C-alpha cells in the first residue's frame, strides 16, 4: 500500500515534470512579442505644381507590406490632402501620417528649400529619406554625405543613377543611396514620335537648361544625332526659370518653329505646366515625359510609367527599415515606357494623328 | 561487523535493479523512437520532395509555355515581306506582347534591315553587318536560337530568341525578350511558409528569384550543391544549401528547349520541423521515464532488502547464543516462509 502510494506520487511528479518540459519546448517555438519602435520616413519632392504619381503607388505598396492597416487613400489624405491646386501650386505641400509602426513625413518643396529640408531630415534623425527626382535626390545625397549623417536614402526615378554619381554601379550601390529608376530619358524616341505625329515637322524649338548638368550635356548630342536622322532642325534656346521660358516664347516669330521640345530633365520636371501654357498660347505642340501632362495639354508623352517605380521603391523602404544596409540592395530599373496621346490637343492645333499611332498608344485622351 | 554485509548487499541489489530497469526502459524508448523517427523522416522527405517536384515541373511548364508563345509570335512575323510591312508587324507585336523589348530583322546576308523598339530609335535599312553573329549563324543553321541570359544595361535579365525566316527569304528575326515574366512565375510558386522557387540559366546564374537583389546583384548559384547537380542532370531532388549556407531540401526541373533550371526548395529546418518536435518529445519522454525507472527500482530494492536485513540480523543474534531471538516477519511471501522456518529452527535449538 505504501509502495503504491509512493509510486502514484512519483507518477504524478513525473507527469507534471513531463508536461512542464513539453510546454516549455512548445512555447520556445513561439515568436517573440517584443514591440518594435515606430520608424520615421521623410519623403521629399521638388515641384509644388504636382505630386509625383509614384507617391500613391509607394504608399499603397507599403500598406501591402504591413507597415500600416490604414487604407492608402486615408494615408494619402494625411500627406497630400485632396490634391487640389491653388493656381499652379498644390494646396497641401506638407503632411504627416502617424501610424503604430511607421511615420511618413511628406514635404513638397520649391527648389530653393530643398537642401535645408534634407538637412532638417538629418537633424531630426529620420530612419530613411525617400527622395523623388533629381533635385531632391541630390540634396539628400549632400545632406547625408558626412560621416555621422549617413541616413539611408531611397531614390525614385532619377535620370540616371550612375551618370548622376548617386551609386558606383547599379549592381553594387556602394553607399547610403539606392533605389529605382525608369527609362533613361528616351529623347531620340520622343523625337521619332514627334516626327511620326507631325510628318511635316521641320524646325523644333528645343529648350535646354545649361545649369542642369551633366544631364543636358549628355542628352543634347543624342537629340542632335536623332534629329539629323529624322530630318528635324533643332532651334536650341536656353532657359532655367519660368521667366526665361516666357522670354523665349515671346521672341518667336510666327511660323519660325513647328513645335516645342523640353530636353533638359530640370525643365520637364519643374516647368512643364508653364511651358504647356506658353506653347498652347503660341499655337505650338509640346511633348512631355509623363502622361499626366498630356491630360493637361501636351500633345504626347513618352516616358517611364511611374506607378511601377513607386511600387518597386516600397521594397527598398521595407528592406532597409527591416535592417538591410542600402549598399546590399542593387538598384532596380523599370524599363517600361508609356506612350500617351491627346487627340483633344491635336484637334485644337489642327494636327491629324495617324491611326497606327492611336493604336500604339498606351493612353489616349480624347 | 555483522551489519556491513547487508549494507553492501543492499547497495548492490539497488544498482542491479536500477541498471536492469533503466536499460530496459531506455532500450524500449530509444528503439521505438529511432525507428519511428527514421520512418517519419523517410515519409516526410518523400512527401515534401514529391510536392516540390510537382511544383518545379509546373513552374518549368509555365516557363516553357512562355518560350513557346514567344517562338510562335516570332514565327508569325518571320515571313518574307517588304521592310515597311515588317516594321508594322513588329509594332503590332510590341502591343500584343510587352515582354519584347526590341525586334531585329537580318536579311539572308546577315545585314540589319529593320530594328524596332518601343524605347529606342527605330532603324530601317541600316545595313549593319551581323553575318558573323551567333544569333544569325545559329538561327539559320537550326531554325531557332536561344541566347544566354543577359543583363542589359547592367540591370534586368533579358534573352535573345531568334527564328529563321521562311523560304525564300532566308533571313532571321531576333527578339530581345525581358524575362520579368519568369520572375512572376517563380514568385507565384510557393511551398510551405518559407519555401520558394527560382530559376538559373544554363551557366548557373540566377535570373529569377523572389529576392530581386540576388538577381540584380548578378549572383551565380553554380557552386550550390543542388544547382551543380541540376546542371549535370535533368530533374531530381537533393539536400543543398541556399546562398546564405542554410540547408535546404530542393527539387529541380529543366526548362526545354532553353536549358534553364527551375528549383523549388524549402529550408530543412522548416521541412522537417514536425520531426524536430518528435525528437524533442522522445528525448523528454526518455528523461522522464528514466527518472521514474530509477526511483521505482530504488523503492523495489529497498522493499526487497528490508526482510533480508531482518533475517540476517536475527540469524547473527541466534548464532551468538540468543536462542530466544525471533525474526517476526508477517505475511505470505517467500521471505516470510524463510523467517518462519528460521524461527522454528531457533525454537528447536
XYZ file of N, CA and C in Angstrom, chain A residues 1-3 6-7 10-11 14 17-18 21-22 25-26 169-171 181-184 186 188-189 192-193 196 225-226 229-230 302 315-316 328-337 356-357 359-360 362, chain B residues 87-88 91-92 95 98 116-123 152-156 158 178 180 183 210-214 216-219 277 280-281 284-285 287-289 291-292 295-296 299-300 302-303 306:
294
model
N 0.834 -1.214 0.000
C 0.000 0.000 0.000
C 0.865 1.259 0.000
N 1.932 1.166 0.889
C 2.876 2.270 0.981
C 3.605 2.485 -0.355
N 3.969 1.343 -0.953
C 4.685 1.401 -2.234
C 3.804 2.015 -3.322
N 3.542 5.764 -2.920
C 4.755 6.475 -3.380
C 4.863 6.448 -4.909
N 4.531 5.271 -5.427
C 4.600 5.145 -6.893
C 3.651 6.132 -7.569
N 5.110 9.529 -7.355
C 6.181 9.667 -8.349
C 5.620 9.845 -9.763
N 4.580 9.052 -10.025
C 3.963 9.143 -11.348
C 3.408 10.540 -11.594
N 6.196 12.863 -12.142
C 6.738 12.616 -13.474
C 5.888 13.251 -14.558
N 6.233 17.016 -14.431
C 7.550 17.396 -14.973
C 7.546 17.315 -16.506
N 6.994 16.213 -16.983
C 6.958 15.989 -18.428
C 6.117 17.063 -19.130
N 7.939 20.315 -19.202
C 9.026 20.327 -20.193
C 8.474 20.443 -21.613
N 7.411 19.671 -21.885
C 6.824 19.726 -23.228
C 6.241 21.106 -23.517
N 9.001 23.427 -24.180
C 9.534 23.160 -25.514
C 8.658 23.804 -26.585
N 7.347 23.666 -26.430
C 6.409 24.249 -27.398
C 6.491 25.762 -27.407
N 27.707 51.553 -59.012
C 27.153 50.783 -60.132
C 25.762 50.342 -59.716
N 24.956 49.951 -60.699
C 23.596 49.509 -60.375
C 23.647 48.261 -59.503
N 24.624 47.423 -59.778
C 24.745 46.146 -59.084
C 25.231 46.315 -57.653
N 14.995 53.445 -60.836
C 14.921 54.448 -61.893
C 14.189 53.857 -63.100
N 13.688 54.760 -63.940
C 12.933 54.305 -65.108
C 13.792 54.379 -66.344
N 13.156 54.441 -67.501
C 13.905 54.508 -68.757
C 14.766 55.769 -68.755
N 15.974 55.635 -69.270
C 16.890 56.776 -69.269
C 16.495 57.756 -70.376
N 14.357 58.884 -72.937
C 14.376 58.427 -74.337
C 14.159 59.585 -75.309
N 15.649 60.441 -78.110
C 15.647 60.086 -79.526
C 14.276 59.531 -79.918
N 13.734 58.694 -79.054
C 12.431 58.095 -79.351
C 11.332 59.154 -79.312
N 11.382 60.851 -82.520
C 10.814 59.969 -83.552
C 9.279 60.028 -83.521
N 8.724 59.960 -82.323
C 7.260 60.045 -82.209
C 6.749 61.407 -82.684
N 6.616 61.271 -86.343
C 5.534 60.411 -86.849
C 4.168 61.069 -86.661
N 21.844 63.984 -82.854
C 22.030 62.829 -83.757
C 20.684 62.331 -84.271
N 19.737 62.179 -83.336
C 18.419 61.661 -83.735
C 17.737 62.628 -84.689
N 19.021 62.303 -88.154
C 18.486 61.103 -88.833
C 17.041 61.298 -89.269
N 16.290 62.054 -88.465
C 14.852 62.206 -88.734
C 14.542 63.412 -89.613
N 6.153 60.444 -73.804
C 6.819 59.149 -73.896
C 7.790 59.113 -72.726
N 9.688 48.343 -51.868
C 10.503 47.171 -51.493
C 11.803 47.617 -50.824
N 12.404 48.700 -51.356
C 13.648 49.207 -50.778
C 13.393 49.778 -49.382
N 23.561 46.853 -49.904
C 23.300 45.432 -50.233
C 22.078 45.287 -51.136
N 21.500 46.417 -51.526
C 20.292 46.374 -52.364
C 20.604 46.979 -53.731
N 20.860 46.144 -54.747
C 21.170 46.682 -56.074
C 20.035 47.564 -56.599
N 20.412 48.550 -57.389
C 19.432 49.474 -57.976
C 18.553 48.703 -58.971
N 17.271 48.999 -58.947
C 16.342 48.321 -59.864
C 15.917 49.296 -60.947
N 15.839 48.820 -62.170
C 15.292 49.696 -63.200
C 13.950 49.150 -63.674
N 13.056 50.069 -63.966
C 11.739 49.696 -64.500
C 11.714 50.256 -65.913
N 12.080 49.427 -66.900
C 12.350 49.979 -68.227
C 11.118 50.321 -69.059
N 9.950 49.950 -68.612
C 8.767 50.137 -69.465
C 8.488 51.625 -69.696
N 8.266 51.974 -70.975
C 7.885 53.350 -71.282
C 6.440 53.368 -71.756
N -2.197 54.470 -86.906
C -1.332 53.461 -86.271
C -0.766 53.961 -84.944
N -0.600 55.277 -84.817
C -0.091 55.807 -83.544
C -1.177 55.773 -82.466
N -3.406 53.489 -82.295
C -3.434 52.077 -81.888
C -2.255 51.773 -80.962
N -1.112 52.373 -81.252
C 0.107 52.118 -80.461
C 0.056 52.715 -79.061
N -0.509 53.821 -75.295
C -0.968 53.164 -74.067
C -2.165 53.915 -73.483
N 7.946 46.265 -90.475
C 8.014 47.234 -89.381
C 6.646 47.355 -88.692
N 5.592 47.406 -89.500
C 4.237 47.495 -88.914
C 3.914 46.226 -88.112
N 5.598 46.434 -84.805
C 4.913 47.352 -83.874
C 3.670 46.700 -83.281
N 2.954 45.944 -84.108
C 1.758 45.240 -83.591
C 2.175 44.207 -82.552
N 2.650 45.668 -79.179
C 1.382 45.919 -78.481
C 0.861 44.617 -77.870
N 4.198 42.765 -74.344
C 5.039 43.808 -73.742
C 6.392 43.279 -73.291
N 13.344 47.649 -84.530
C 12.236 48.396 -83.925
C 12.228 48.168 -82.425
N 11.911 49.238 -81.698
C 11.888 49.162 -80.235
C 10.921 50.213 -79.703
N 10.220 49.920 -78.628
C 9.322 50.930 -78.065
C 10.069 52.065 -77.360
N 11.362 51.872 -77.058
C 12.067 52.921 -76.317
C 13.301 53.470 -77.027
N 13.757 52.788 -78.093
C 14.931 53.280 -78.818
C 14.521 53.687 -80.234
N 15.392 54.487 -80.843
C 15.125 54.963 -82.206
C 15.057 53.776 -83.177
N 13.999 53.736 -83.980
C 13.895 52.657 -84.975
C 14.945 52.866 -86.075
N 15.320 51.757 -86.714
C 16.268 51.873 -87.830
C 15.736 51.058 -89.000
N 20.916 43.412 -69.532
C 21.043 44.615 -70.351
C 21.279 45.815 -69.465
N 22.144 46.649 -69.855
C 22.421 47.882 -69.130
C 22.694 47.599 -67.650
N 23.222 46.376 -67.368
C 23.638 46.056 -66.009
C 22.470 45.939 -65.038
N 21.286 45.615 -65.554
C 20.177 45.525 -64.608
C 19.278 44.324 -64.902
N 18.139 44.527 -65.566
C 17.157 43.453 -65.702
C 17.625 42.352 -66.672
N 17.558 39.714 -69.643
C 16.933 39.587 -70.963
C 17.507 38.346 -71.648
N 12.401 40.509 -72.426
C 12.544 40.763 -70.989
C 12.048 39.533 -70.224
N 11.097 39.275 -67.165
C 10.300 39.602 -65.980
C 9.194 38.559 -65.749
N 10.147 35.758 -63.636
C 10.139 36.144 -62.217
C 8.721 36.024 -61.645
N 12.620 35.288 -55.896
C 11.769 36.213 -55.128
C 12.577 37.348 -54.494
N 13.841 37.072 -54.153
C 14.704 38.144 -53.643
C 15.374 38.799 -54.853
N 14.772 39.900 -55.310
C 15.241 40.546 -56.540
C 16.697 41.004 -56.425
N 17.135 41.290 -55.204
C 18.514 41.754 -55.022
C 19.521 40.711 -55.504
N 19.195 39.434 -55.360
C 20.101 38.377 -55.831
C 20.208 38.408 -57.351
N 19.480 41.160 -59.361
C 20.109 42.409 -59.794
C 21.587 42.445 -59.390
N 21.949 41.672 -58.371
C 23.360 41.585 -57.970
C 24.132 40.586 -58.808
N 23.448 39.981 -59.805
C 24.060 39.029 -60.754
C 24.786 37.898 -60.019
N 24.078 37.255 -59.103
C 24.704 36.188 -58.317
C 24.746 34.888 -59.112
N 10.240 18.311 -33.589
C 9.378 18.301 -32.403
C 9.281 16.880 -31.855
N 12.409 15.960 -29.906
C 12.383 16.573 -28.570
C 11.436 15.814 -27.646
N 10.281 15.461 -28.186
C 9.300 14.756 -27.344
C 9.865 13.415 -26.888
N 12.490 13.950 -24.199
C 11.885 14.314 -22.914
C 11.217 13.101 -22.264
N 10.560 12.305 -23.104
C 9.940 11.090 -22.561
C 11.010 10.166 -21.987
N 13.950 10.970 -20.736
C 14.441 11.515 -19.454
C 13.409 11.249 -18.352
N 12.140 11.529 -18.638
C 11.100 11.381 -17.619
C 10.970 9.921 -17.188
N 10.973 9.011 -18.180
C 10.821 7.600 -17.818
C 12.070 7.058 -17.129
N 13.902 8.793 -15.003
C 13.770 9.245 -13.614
C 12.800 8.317 -12.880
N 11.665 8.048 -13.539
C 10.666 7.165 -12.909
C 11.244 5.765 -12.692
N 13.732 5.728 -9.726
C 13.023 5.858 -8.457
C 12.297 4.553 -8.116
N 11.646 3.980 -9.121
C 10.894 2.737 -8.883
C 11.838 1.606 -8.488
N 12.968 1.989 -4.895
C 11.892 1.611 -3.961
C 11.757 0.088 -3.873
N 11.766 -0.556 -5.036
C 11.620 -2.013 -5.069
C 12.775 -2.685 -4.331
N 14.611 -1.480 -1.991
C 14.502 -1.288 -0.541
C 13.468 -2.257 0.053
N 12.350 -2.434 -0.615
C 11.321 -3.360 -0.138
C 11.863 -4.785 -0.092
N 14.824 -5.097 2.907
C 14.454 -4.970 4.332
C 14.246 -6.344 5.022
